[in-house]
Short mmCIF file of C-alpha atoms and ligand atoms in Angstrom, two decimals:
data_model
loop_
_atom_site.label_atom_id
_atom_site.label_comp_id
_atom_site.label_asym_id
_atom_site.label_seq_id
_atom_site.Cartn_x
_atom_site.Cartn_y
_atom_site.Cartn_z
CA MET X 1 20.38 41.70 0.75
CA ARG X 2 19.02 39.85 3.66
CA THR X 3 19.74 40.68 7.28
CA SER X 4 18.79 38.12 10.13
CA ASP X 5 16.12 41.35 10.78
CA ASP X 6 14.52 40.36 7.67
CA LEU X 7 14.49 36.58 8.63
CA LEU X 8 12.64 37.89 11.96
CA LYS X 9 10.51 39.97 10.60
CA ALA X 10 9.05 36.89 8.13
CA LEU X 11 8.91 34.87 11.11
CA ASP X 12 6.75 37.29 13.07
CA ARG X 13 4.83 38.11 9.35
CA TRP X 14 3.98 34.62 8.33
CA PHE X 15 3.92 32.37 11.61
CA GLY X 16 3.42 35.15 14.49
CA PHE X 17 6.59 33.94 16.49
CA SER X 18 9.22 35.92 17.80
CA SER X 19 12.21 33.70 17.76
CA PHE X 20 13.39 30.88 15.93
CA ARG X 21 14.31 27.42 17.75
CA GLU X 22 17.23 26.07 18.15
CA GLY X 23 18.37 24.69 14.53
CA GLN X 24 16.00 26.44 12.66
CA ARG X 25 17.92 29.57 11.61
CA GLU X 26 20.59 28.22 10.64
CA ILE X 27 18.77 25.42 8.38
CA VAL X 28 16.42 28.40 6.93
CA GLU X 29 19.82 30.29 5.91
CA ALA X 30 21.45 27.51 4.42
CA ILE X 31 18.49 26.94 2.35
CA LEU X 32 18.24 30.76 1.27
CA ASP X 33 22.12 29.83 0.34
CA ARG X 34 20.92 27.64 -2.13
CA ARG X 35 22.22 24.83 -0.46
CA GLU X 36 20.46 21.60 -0.50
CA VAL X 37 19.87 20.93 2.93
CA LEU X 38 19.26 17.50 5.06
CA ALA X 39 17.56 18.04 8.46
CA VAL X 40 17.61 15.80 11.14
CA LEU X 41 15.73 17.46 13.97
CA PRO X 42 13.53 15.49 16.78
CA THR X 43 9.60 15.13 16.46
CA GLY X 44 8.48 18.37 17.54
CA ALA X 45 11.22 20.62 16.68
CA GLY X 46 9.59 22.80 14.23
CA LYS X 47 10.85 21.26 10.73
CA SER X 48 8.22 22.30 8.82
CA LEU X 49 8.73 25.63 9.30
CA CYS X 50 12.57 25.37 7.87
CA TYR X 51 11.07 24.85 4.75
CA GLN X 52 7.50 26.73 4.79
CA LEU X 53 9.95 30.17 5.53
CA PRO X 54 11.87 30.01 2.59
CA ALA X 55 9.07 29.08 0.26
CA LEU X 56 7.22 31.46 1.14
CA THR X 57 10.03 34.12 0.75
CA ALA X 58 10.42 32.98 -2.76
CA GLU X 59 9.57 34.36 -5.54
CA ARG X 60 8.37 31.02 -7.08
CA ALA X 61 5.93 28.21 -5.77
CA SER X 62 7.97 25.03 -3.57
CA ILE X 63 6.62 21.36 -4.04
CA VAL X 64 6.84 19.46 -0.87
CA VAL X 65 6.27 15.72 -0.69
CA SER X 66 4.66 14.64 2.43
CA PRO X 67 3.23 11.25 3.06
CA LEU X 68 -0.13 11.90 4.88
CA ILE X 69 -2.98 13.37 3.60
CA ALA X 70 -4.07 14.39 7.42
CA LEU X 71 -0.68 15.80 8.15
CA MET X 72 -0.54 17.55 4.45
CA ARG X 73 -4.26 19.20 4.64
CA ASP X 74 -3.35 20.41 8.63
CA GLN X 75 -0.16 22.28 7.46
CA VAL X 76 -2.30 23.55 4.43
CA ASP X 77 -5.11 24.72 7.29
CA ARG X 78 -2.32 26.26 9.25
CA LEU X 79 -0.59 28.40 6.75
CA ASN X 80 -3.51 30.07 4.98
CA ASP X 81 -4.82 31.41 7.59
CA GLY X 82 -7.28 34.17 5.75
CA ARG X 83 -5.25 34.18 2.43
CA GLU X 84 -4.63 30.79 0.00
CA VAL X 85 -0.67 30.42 0.12
CA ALA X 86 -0.45 26.40 0.40
CA ALA X 87 -2.55 23.90 -1.54
CA ALA X 88 -2.70 20.13 -1.32
CA VAL X 89 -3.01 17.13 -4.05
CA ASP X 90 -3.12 14.28 -3.20
CA ALA X 91 -4.92 10.87 -5.28
CA SER X 92 -8.31 12.18 -4.15
CA THR X 93 -7.82 15.73 -5.53
CA SER X 94 -10.15 16.63 -9.16
CA ARG X 95 -8.74 17.19 -12.14
CA ARG X 96 -10.19 20.92 -11.92
CA GLU X 97 -8.88 21.65 -8.52
CA THR X 98 -5.26 19.88 -9.40
CA ASP X 99 -5.39 22.54 -12.51
CA ARG X 100 -6.88 25.23 -10.56
CA VAL X 101 -3.70 25.18 -7.61
CA LEU X 102 -1.22 24.53 -10.35
CA ARG X 103 -2.19 27.25 -12.50
CA LEU X 104 -1.73 29.40 -9.04
CA ALA X 105 1.37 27.56 -8.12
CA THR X 106 2.89 28.61 -11.76
CA ASP X 107 2.09 32.14 -11.24
CA GLY X 108 3.62 32.12 -7.76
CA GLU X 109 0.65 33.15 -6.00
CA ILE X 110 0.75 29.23 -4.37
CA LYS X 111 4.24 29.26 -2.63
CA LEU X 112 3.43 26.12 -0.97
CA LEU X 113 1.74 23.05 -2.85
CA TYR X 114 1.84 20.06 -0.39
CA VAL X 115 1.86 16.80 -3.43
CA ALA X 116 1.36 13.26 -1.80
CA PRO X 117 4.14 10.87 -3.31
CA GLU X 118 1.66 8.31 -4.89
CA ARG X 119 0.88 11.20 -7.44
CA LEU X 120 4.36 11.23 -8.53
CA GLU X 121 3.52 8.03 -9.98
CA ASN X 122 1.18 9.83 -12.06
CA VAL X 123 2.42 10.53 -15.71
CA ALA X 124 -0.06 13.37 -16.36
CA PHE X 125 0.72 14.95 -13.23
CA VAL X 126 4.35 15.08 -13.82
CA ALA X 127 3.64 16.61 -17.08
CA ARG X 128 1.35 19.17 -15.87
CA ALA X 129 3.74 20.11 -12.36
CA LYS X 130 6.27 20.93 -14.77
CA THR X 131 5.19 24.29 -15.80
CA VAL X 132 5.22 25.22 -11.83
CA ALA X 133 9.10 24.99 -12.16
CA PRO X 134 9.57 25.18 -8.74
CA ALA X 135 11.96 26.79 -6.86
CA TYR X 136 12.54 24.16 -4.28
CA VAL X 137 11.56 20.84 -3.79
CA PHE X 138 11.19 20.00 0.12
CA VAL X 139 11.03 16.14 1.24
CA ASP X 140 9.32 15.83 4.94
CA GLU X 141 9.29 12.61 6.25
CA ALA X 142 12.55 11.82 4.26
CA HIS X 143 13.33 8.81 6.29
CA CYS X 144 10.06 7.37 3.95
CA ILE X 145 12.79 6.66 0.91
CA SER X 146 14.82 3.85 2.66
CA GLU X 147 13.76 0.66 3.65
CA TRP X 148 16.08 1.14 6.36
CA GLY X 149 13.81 2.98 7.90
CA HIS X 150 10.80 1.90 9.89
CA ASP X 151 7.95 3.60 7.50
CA PHE X 152 9.31 3.05 3.77
CA ARG X 153 7.44 4.01 0.67
CA PRO X 154 8.34 3.23 -2.27
CA SER X 155 6.45 5.89 -4.09
CA TYR X 156 9.23 8.17 -2.60
CA ARG X 157 11.57 6.27 -4.42
CA ARG X 158 10.11 8.42 -7.27
CA ILE X 159 11.04 11.66 -6.02
CA ARG X 160 14.55 11.93 -7.90
CA GLN X 161 13.11 11.53 -11.19
CA PHE X 162 10.29 13.99 -9.84
CA VAL X 163 12.55 16.72 -9.17
CA ASP X 164 14.81 15.63 -12.66
CA GLU X 165 11.20 16.59 -14.50
CA VAL X 166 10.42 19.64 -12.96
CA GLY X 167 13.39 21.05 -13.78
CA ALA X 168 15.98 20.16 -11.50
CA PRO X 169 15.64 22.36 -8.74
CA ARG X 170 17.45 22.20 -4.90
CA VAL X 171 16.59 19.42 -2.84
CA SER X 172 16.33 19.49 1.40
CA ALA X 173 15.02 16.70 2.72
CA PHE X 174 13.85 16.61 6.86
CA THR X 175 13.75 13.78 8.91
CA ALA X 176 13.50 13.00 12.76
CA THR X 177 15.21 9.58 11.86
CA ALA X 178 18.82 9.98 12.70
CA THR X 179 20.40 6.23 11.96
CA PRO X 180 23.40 6.42 9.92
CA GLU X 181 22.27 3.75 7.20
CA VAL X 182 18.68 6.09 6.95
CA ARG X 183 21.04 9.29 6.40
CA ARG X 184 23.36 7.95 4.27
CA ASP X 185 20.04 6.30 2.35
CA VAL X 186 18.56 9.59 1.62
CA VAL X 187 21.72 11.46 0.75
CA LYS X 188 22.19 8.81 -1.86
CA GLN X 189 18.27 8.31 -3.40
CA LEU X 190 17.34 11.70 -3.83
CA GLU X 191 20.97 12.54 -4.65
CA LEU X 192 21.71 15.37 -2.86
CA GLU X 193 24.33 17.53 -3.52
CA ASN X 194 26.88 18.05 -1.47
CA PRO X 195 24.45 18.95 1.36
CA ALA X 196 24.26 21.40 4.46
CA VAL X 197 23.69 18.41 6.89
CA PHE X 198 22.03 19.57 10.19
CA VAL X 199 21.40 17.14 13.27
CA GLN X 200 20.31 18.32 16.37
CA GLY X 201 20.89 17.23 20.02
CA PHE X 202 17.99 14.33 20.62
CA GLU X 203 17.88 15.01 24.30
CA ARG X 204 14.20 15.28 25.46
CA PRO X 205 14.78 17.05 29.39
CA ASN X 206 11.19 16.76 30.14
CA LEU X 207 10.96 13.31 29.58
CA ALA X 208 11.25 10.57 32.47
CA LEU X 209 11.61 7.04 30.76
CA ASN X 210 10.62 4.29 32.98
CA VAL X 211 10.68 0.39 32.51
CA VAL X 212 8.38 -1.54 34.38
CA PHE X 213 7.71 -5.49 34.42
CA ALA X 214 3.91 -6.74 34.35
CA ARG X 215 2.72 -10.21 34.22
CA ASN X 216 -0.75 -9.09 33.04
CA LYS X 217 -0.62 -6.01 30.65
CA PRO X 218 -3.65 -5.14 30.24
CA GLU X 219 -3.93 -4.84 33.78
CA LYS X 220 -0.74 -3.18 34.16
CA VAL X 221 -1.87 -0.35 31.54
CA LEU X 222 -5.56 0.36 33.57
CA GLU X 223 -2.87 0.94 36.85
CA LEU X 224 -0.70 3.32 34.95
CA ALA X 225 -3.60 5.03 32.84
CA ARG X 226 -5.46 5.84 36.02
CA SER X 227 -2.75 7.45 37.80
CA ILE X 228 -2.08 9.71 34.41
CA ASN X 229 -3.70 12.95 34.96
CA GLY X 230 -3.99 14.14 30.94
CA ALA X 231 -3.33 12.74 27.34
CA THR X 232 -2.01 9.64 27.03
CA ILE X 233 -0.85 7.53 23.93
CA VAL X 234 -0.56 3.36 24.95
CA TYR X 235 1.17 1.86 22.01
CA ALA X 236 0.61 -2.32 21.73
CA GLY X 237 1.92 -4.39 18.56
CA THR X 238 -1.36 -5.98 17.54
CA ARG X 239 -4.79 -5.43 16.53
CA ARG X 240 -5.57 -7.93 19.47
CA LEU X 241 -3.73 -6.28 21.77
CA VAL X 242 -4.77 -2.88 21.26
CA GLU X 243 -8.56 -3.63 21.43
CA GLU X 244 -8.01 -5.92 24.03
CA ILE X 245 -6.59 -3.30 26.20
CA ALA X 246 -8.61 -0.91 24.47
CA GLU X 247 -11.84 -2.64 26.27
CA ARG X 248 -10.51 -3.21 29.32
CA LEU X 249 -9.75 0.28 29.75
CA SER X 250 -13.16 1.53 29.23
CA LEU X 251 -14.99 -1.45 31.22
CA ARG X 252 -13.27 -0.29 34.14
CA GLY X 253 -13.97 3.31 33.68
CA VAL X 254 -11.36 5.29 31.90
CA ASP X 255 -12.78 5.99 28.56
CA ALA X 256 -9.97 5.25 25.52
CA VAL X 257 -10.36 5.04 21.72
CA TYR X 258 -8.19 2.60 19.74
CA TYR X 259 -6.52 2.87 16.51
CA HIS X 260 -5.21 0.55 13.82
CA ALA X 261 -4.64 0.20 10.25
CA GLY X 262 -7.67 -2.42 10.22
CA LEU X 263 -10.26 0.02 11.02
CA ASP X 264 -11.51 1.77 8.40
CA HIS X 265 -10.83 5.57 7.40
CA GLU X 266 -13.75 7.15 8.65
CA ALA X 267 -13.09 4.96 12.31
CA ARG X 268 -9.60 6.09 12.01
CA ARG X 269 -10.61 9.75 11.53
CA ARG X 270 -13.49 9.27 14.71
CA SER X 271 -10.25 8.00 16.67
CA GLN X 272 -7.85 10.41 15.86
CA GLU X 273 -10.15 13.04 16.28
CA ALA X 274 -11.55 12.53 19.65
CA PHE X 275 -8.06 12.30 20.97
CA LEU X 276 -6.42 15.11 19.51
CA GLY X 277 -9.39 17.20 20.29
CA GLY X 278 -9.11 16.41 23.64
CA ALA X 279 -12.82 14.65 23.82
CA ILE X 280 -10.87 11.81 25.36
CA ASP X 281 -7.82 11.16 26.66
CA VAL X 282 -6.96 7.91 26.02
CA VAL X 283 -5.42 6.55 22.56
CA VAL X 284 -5.05 2.71 22.50
CA ALA X 285 -3.10 2.28 18.61
CA THR X 286 -0.78 -0.06 17.38
CA ASN X 287 2.42 2.57 15.40
CA ALA X 288 0.32 3.22 12.51
CA PHE X 289 -0.70 6.20 14.70
CA GLY X 290 1.18 8.99 15.45
CA MET X 291 3.10 9.99 12.30
CA GLY X 292 2.86 13.81 12.26
CA VAL X 293 0.04 14.04 15.08
CA ASP X 294 1.29 17.42 16.71
CA LYS X 295 -0.84 17.44 19.90
CA ARG X 296 1.21 19.42 22.45
CA ASP X 297 0.18 18.46 25.74
CA VAL X 298 0.45 14.25 25.37
CA ARG X 299 1.53 13.39 29.33
CA ALA X 300 2.50 9.71 28.68
CA VAL X 301 3.47 7.53 26.16
CA ILE X 302 2.60 4.05 27.45
CA HIS X 303 4.43 0.66 25.32
CA ALA X 304 2.63 -2.43 25.98
CA THR X 305 4.69 -4.37 23.49
CA MET X 306 8.73 -3.64 23.17
CA PRO X 307 8.90 -1.40 19.85
CA GLY X 308 10.84 -3.12 17.18
CA ALA X 309 14.30 -1.08 17.24
CA VAL X 310 15.13 1.98 19.59
CA GLU X 311 14.58 4.41 16.76
CA ASN X 312 10.91 3.57 16.36
CA TYR X 313 10.44 3.63 20.35
CA TYR X 314 12.54 7.06 20.44
CA GLN X 315 9.82 8.84 17.50
CA GLU X 316 7.15 7.53 19.82
CA ILE X 317 7.91 8.44 23.06
CA GLY X 318 8.68 11.59 20.93
CA ARG X 319 4.96 12.49 21.02
CA ALA X 320 5.11 12.84 24.45
CA GLY X 321 5.69 16.52 26.52
CA ARG X 322 5.97 18.33 23.45
CA ASP X 323 4.52 21.36 25.55
CA GLY X 324 7.78 21.20 27.26
CA GLU X 325 6.29 20.06 30.48
CA PRO X 326 7.30 16.89 32.37
CA ALA X 327 6.16 14.10 30.72
CA ASP X 328 6.53 9.89 31.25
CA ALA X 329 7.19 7.00 28.76
CA TRP X 330 6.59 3.96 30.16
CA LEU X 331 7.48 0.54 28.74
CA VAL X 332 5.59 -2.31 30.08
CA TYR X 333 6.86 -5.61 29.40
CA ASP X 334 6.76 -9.27 30.44
CA ASP X 335 8.96 -12.26 30.11
CA ALA X 336 7.93 -13.18 26.24
CA ASP X 337 9.18 -9.08 25.39
CA GLU X 338 12.60 -10.15 27.18
CA ARG X 339 12.76 -13.62 25.11
CA LEU X 340 12.05 -12.53 21.60
CA ALA X 341 14.30 -9.42 21.99
CA ARG X 342 17.19 -11.69 23.02
CA PHE X 343 16.42 -14.02 20.64
CA PHE X 344 16.70 -10.98 17.94
CA ILE X 345 20.05 -9.53 19.50
CA ASP X 346 21.41 -13.01 18.82
CA ALA X 347 20.24 -13.86 15.43
CA ASN X 348 21.66 -10.30 14.40
CA HIS X 349 24.85 -10.55 16.74
CA PRO X 350 26.55 -13.76 16.12
CA ASP X 351 29.45 -14.29 18.30
CA ARG X 352 32.72 -14.31 17.03
CA PRO X 353 33.57 -17.93 17.54
CA PHE X 354 30.64 -18.92 15.49
CA VAL X 355 31.58 -16.92 12.55
CA ARG X 356 34.85 -18.04 12.96
CA ALA X 357 33.73 -21.80 12.97
CA LEU X 358 31.52 -21.06 10.00
CA TYR X 359 34.00 -19.35 7.99
CA ASP X 360 36.35 -22.57 8.56
CA ALA X 361 33.54 -25.21 7.79
CA LEU X 362 32.83 -23.47 4.41
CA ALA X 363 36.71 -23.22 4.00
CA ASN X 364 36.70 -27.16 4.64
CA TYR X 365 33.63 -27.48 2.49
CA GLY X 366 35.59 -26.22 -0.61
CA SER X 367 38.82 -27.97 -0.14
CA VAL X 368 40.09 -23.80 -0.04
CA PRO X 369 43.79 -24.41 1.81
CA LEU X 370 44.61 -22.25 4.80
CA GLY X 371 45.90 -18.60 4.04
CA GLU X 372 45.12 -19.18 0.31
CA ARG X 373 42.35 -18.03 -1.93
CA GLY X 374 39.71 -20.15 -3.32
CA ASP X 375 38.42 -19.01 -6.88
CA GLY X 376 35.44 -21.68 -7.60
CA ASP X 377 32.00 -21.80 -6.37
CA ILE X 378 31.51 -23.61 -2.73
CA PRO X 379 27.83 -25.07 -3.63
CA VAL X 380 27.06 -25.59 0.36
CA SER X 381 24.13 -27.20 1.34
CA SER X 382 21.96 -26.74 4.79
CA GLU X 383 22.33 -30.47 5.43
CA TYR X 384 26.26 -30.31 5.17
CA LEU X 385 25.91 -27.25 7.90
CA GLU X 386 23.45 -29.11 9.89
CA ALA X 387 25.93 -32.13 9.81
CA VAL X 388 29.00 -29.43 11.21
CA PHE X 389 27.13 -27.67 13.88
CA GLY X 390 23.79 -29.82 14.79
CA GLU X 391 20.14 -30.00 13.90
CA ARG X 392 19.70 -26.93 16.25
CA LEU X 393 21.29 -24.70 13.86
CA ASN X 394 19.25 -21.45 14.12
CA LYS X 395 18.96 -20.05 10.26
CA ALA X 396 19.00 -16.31 11.32
CA VAL X 397 22.03 -16.71 12.98
CA VAL X 398 23.58 -18.18 9.82
CA GLU X 399 22.41 -15.57 7.60
CA SER X 400 24.03 -12.72 9.74
CA ALA X 401 27.10 -15.02 10.41
CA VAL X 402 27.52 -15.29 6.43
CA GLY X 403 26.61 -11.47 6.27
CA ALA X 404 28.94 -10.50 8.47
CA LEU X 405 31.99 -12.31 6.46
CA GLU X 406 30.59 -11.17 3.51
CA ASP X 407 30.70 -7.06 4.89
CA ALA X 408 34.87 -8.17 6.31
CA GLY X 409 34.88 -9.63 2.19
CA ARG X 410 35.57 -12.51 3.18
CA PHE X 411 33.47 -14.15 0.38
CA ALA X 412 30.72 -13.40 -1.60
CA VAL X 413 27.25 -15.02 -1.83
CA LEU X 414 26.33 -16.40 -4.96
CA SER X 415 22.71 -17.74 -4.97
CA ASP X 416 20.09 -18.41 -7.22
CA ARG X 417 18.53 -14.68 -5.85
CA ARG X 418 21.47 -12.94 -5.71
CA ARG X 419 24.47 -11.08 -7.63
CA LYS X 420 24.32 -12.62 -10.99
CA HIS X 421 24.41 -9.61 -12.69
CA ALA X 422 27.02 -6.41 -13.27
CA ALA X 423 27.08 -3.29 -14.94
CA ARG X 424 29.33 -0.20 -15.18
CA PHE X 425 28.42 2.95 -16.59
CA LEU X 426 30.89 4.38 -19.04
CA VAL X 427 29.62 8.21 -19.70
CA SER X 428 29.05 10.95 -16.72
CA LYS X 429 26.28 11.17 -14.60
CA GLU X 430 25.33 14.25 -16.58
CA ARG X 431 24.73 12.09 -19.88
CA LEU X 432 23.09 9.90 -17.98
CA ARG X 433 20.74 11.90 -16.89
CA ALA X 434 20.18 13.65 -20.46
CA PHE X 435 19.69 10.45 -21.82
CA VAL X 436 16.74 9.44 -19.59
CA LYS X 437 15.51 12.40 -19.67
CA THR X 438 15.16 13.36 -23.58
CA THR X 439 15.12 8.76 -24.62
CA ARG X 440 11.54 7.59 -25.92
CA ASP X 441 12.66 4.20 -24.70
CA ASP X 442 10.79 3.77 -20.97
CA VAL X 443 12.71 0.73 -20.58
CA LYS X 444 16.00 1.90 -21.25
CA ALA X 445 15.25 4.66 -19.30
CA ALA X 446 13.73 3.16 -16.54
CA SER X 447 16.41 0.45 -16.18
CA VAL X 448 19.05 2.95 -16.33
CA VAL X 449 17.50 5.00 -13.23
CA ALA X 450 17.26 1.90 -11.50
CA VAL X 451 20.74 1.28 -11.38
CA MET X 452 21.35 4.66 -10.74
CA ARG X 453 19.22 4.54 -7.45
CA GLU X 454 20.65 1.57 -6.02
CA PHE X 455 24.24 2.40 -6.27
CA GLY X 456 24.36 5.82 -7.25
CA GLY X 457 28.11 7.59 -8.36
CA ALA X 458 29.36 3.76 -7.85
CA ALA X 459 28.54 2.63 -10.61
CA LEU X 460 30.16 5.27 -12.54
CA SER X 461 33.28 4.30 -10.89
CA SER X 462 33.73 0.29 -10.62
CA PHE X 463 31.47 -2.30 -11.81
CA VAL X 464 28.52 -2.86 -9.37
CA SER X 465 26.19 -6.22 -9.20
CA PHE X 466 23.10 -6.93 -8.58
CA ASP X 467 20.41 -9.80 -9.15
CA LEU X 468 18.78 -9.64 -12.11
CA GLU X 469 14.90 -10.15 -11.24
CA ARG X 470 15.08 -7.53 -8.44
CA MET X 471 16.70 -5.05 -10.53
CA ALA X 472 14.13 -5.12 -13.03
CA THR X 473 11.62 -5.11 -10.68
CA LYS X 474 12.83 -2.29 -9.17
CA ALA X 475 12.73 -1.09 -13.02
CA GLY X 476 9.29 -2.13 -13.31
CA VAL X 477 9.85 -3.89 -16.50
CA ARG X 478 10.81 -7.47 -17.28
CA ALA X 479 14.03 -9.56 -16.73
CA LYS X 480 14.43 -10.02 -20.48
CA ASP X 481 13.55 -6.58 -21.28
CA PHE X 482 16.08 -5.53 -18.88
CA GLU X 483 18.85 -7.16 -20.26
CA GLU X 484 17.98 -6.29 -23.47
CA ALA X 485 18.18 -2.47 -22.71
CA MET X 486 21.44 -3.46 -21.33
CA ALA X 487 22.31 -4.85 -24.55
CA ALA X 488 22.05 -2.22 -26.37
CA LEU X 489 23.16 0.47 -24.25
CA GLU X 490 26.49 -1.74 -24.17
CA ARG X 491 26.33 -1.53 -27.90
CA ALA X 492 26.01 2.34 -27.48
CA GLY X 493 29.06 2.50 -25.59
CA PHE X 494 27.02 3.73 -22.63
CA VAL X 495 27.70 0.76 -20.09
CA ALA X 496 29.73 -2.49 -19.70
CA TYR X 497 27.79 -4.99 -18.65
CA ARG X 498 28.47 -8.83 -17.08
CA LYS X 499 26.29 -11.60 -16.66
P1 LIG G 501 8.10 18.67 13.37
O1 LIG G 501 7.81 18.17 11.75
O2 LIG G 501 9.67 18.81 13.44
O3 LIG G 501 8.09 17.45 13.89
P2 LIG G 501 6.50 21.07 13.56
O4 LIG G 501 6.72 21.52 12.26
O5 LIG G 501 5.49 20.09 13.55
O6 LIG G 501 7.26 19.76 14.11
O7 LIG G 501 6.00 21.71 14.80
C1 LIG G 501 5.99 21.83 15.92
C2 LIG G 501 5.26 22.24 16.62
O8 LIG G 501 6.24 23.77 16.91
C3 LIG G 501 4.23 23.60 15.77
O9 LIG G 501 2.72 23.83 16.75
C4 LIG G 501 4.59 24.90 15.48
O10 LIG G 501 3.95 25.76 15.07
C5 LIG G 501 5.65 24.85 16.73
N1 LIG G 501 7.01 26.19 16.09
C6 LIG G 501 7.64 25.88 15.47
N2 LIG G 501 8.51 26.47 15.35
C7 LIG G 501 8.14 27.62 15.86
C8 LIG G 501 9.21 28.81 16.68
N3 LIG G 501 10.43 29.44 15.99
N4 LIG G 501 8.20 29.21 17.67
C9 LIG G 501 7.47 28.64 18.11
N5 LIG G 501 6.93 27.48 17.80
C10 LIG G 501 7.08 26.90 16.85
MG1 LIG G 502 6.97 17.15 10.88
#
């Protein structure tokens, strides 16, 4: 029997904390109640504990998929305070060490096995991981599974298959990214079953958001950095701007390190350590810096470049003030930023008259009479559109207007690239899974998995259409083989397939 008292005891015993933070208890309880969980909590809210606690109190080991090696190691070090309850396996882990920790995990001595997603692609590793028969699989930074998210990691797409291969334990997912697309995508791709969803308030009362105009960004950043007392992260959009700002700061008496993906591993590690350890107050970085960085006393986050999306902005400023003390976010922008942002807004949100005009133009071109349904294809050329709308037609705007019409079900776009094939599975999901698990035909298995990943249950209830090449690429097979696999499955009564 588990009482709330037991949970508090475990919390104290394993972490030395006397109380749960908002949301944590409910999530831990849901996991212990054998629910699959999707937890969307802001950065710094304490997501790790939500899965570490159930893992530590379970009989068997759990597997945690986490995208960053540094992050995994950091968590493992914290957990292994004078004992070995956690271990990490990434691409650099030797075979011997991998075997050792897998054995300990199989015995349930190690409770948390952190695994880098790339490992999941390694057939030998997956085969050996089966022996662990994990109690749970936890997916940290789960937004990495989604192409809609800002940190897409293709190997996250392997997680579901991995879960099935290690005996289909319960899966829970954790992220700070709350957009509906990403959330849906996480649930769909991990095939979470009736998940308990927790979304926690994103208000950060100790963060002050400031927006300032600057003619000269490095100069403005210098001025701000001088005025800030404490650790500061400066985000800039390009490596060049990162280096330019860092140099300006250093030359003018503000010690700064910089960090971007163009630096080698060692240089990045040095910058990160200097900043995290407090030797240097200012780090200038591209958005490559920060995921999982747990520095509690960051006093300011300065953006010298406007982030691509509000979600990125929220994530990045979320790294300030995690200790609860007042902190500032500064967004420094210039005329060019504003023009660029407006361009994208216009491009992504075509106005109504334009969408209407485009629709009329296409219907005209295809000679579809008003109020009737055209049934043929309308082969439109860009020349025609230019003739109607003039030379200055913006391709991006046309694409998003077409997208809007497509979403509204007004027409379907056929092109060489898109939507030429369609499939519908005729057997249950369970049978498909069993088939994927047992078949010796990798091409067939990969083809089925690719379609299921893309469409989930929809592929069982109706035809889903897709581009052959793209789907084959997702399956990691050649288009010709994908088609043959589908033809064979069709003969076996598994699938209905249309070209
Ligand atoms: P997230 O993954 O949500 O960004 P972390 O799991 O890294 O957040 O936790 C952020 C910080 O909060 C860590 O330093 C962690 O030790 C601390 N923390 C988590 N839960 C508690 C708690 N119940 N009491 C005190 N500190 C906590
Ligand atoms: Mg985290």
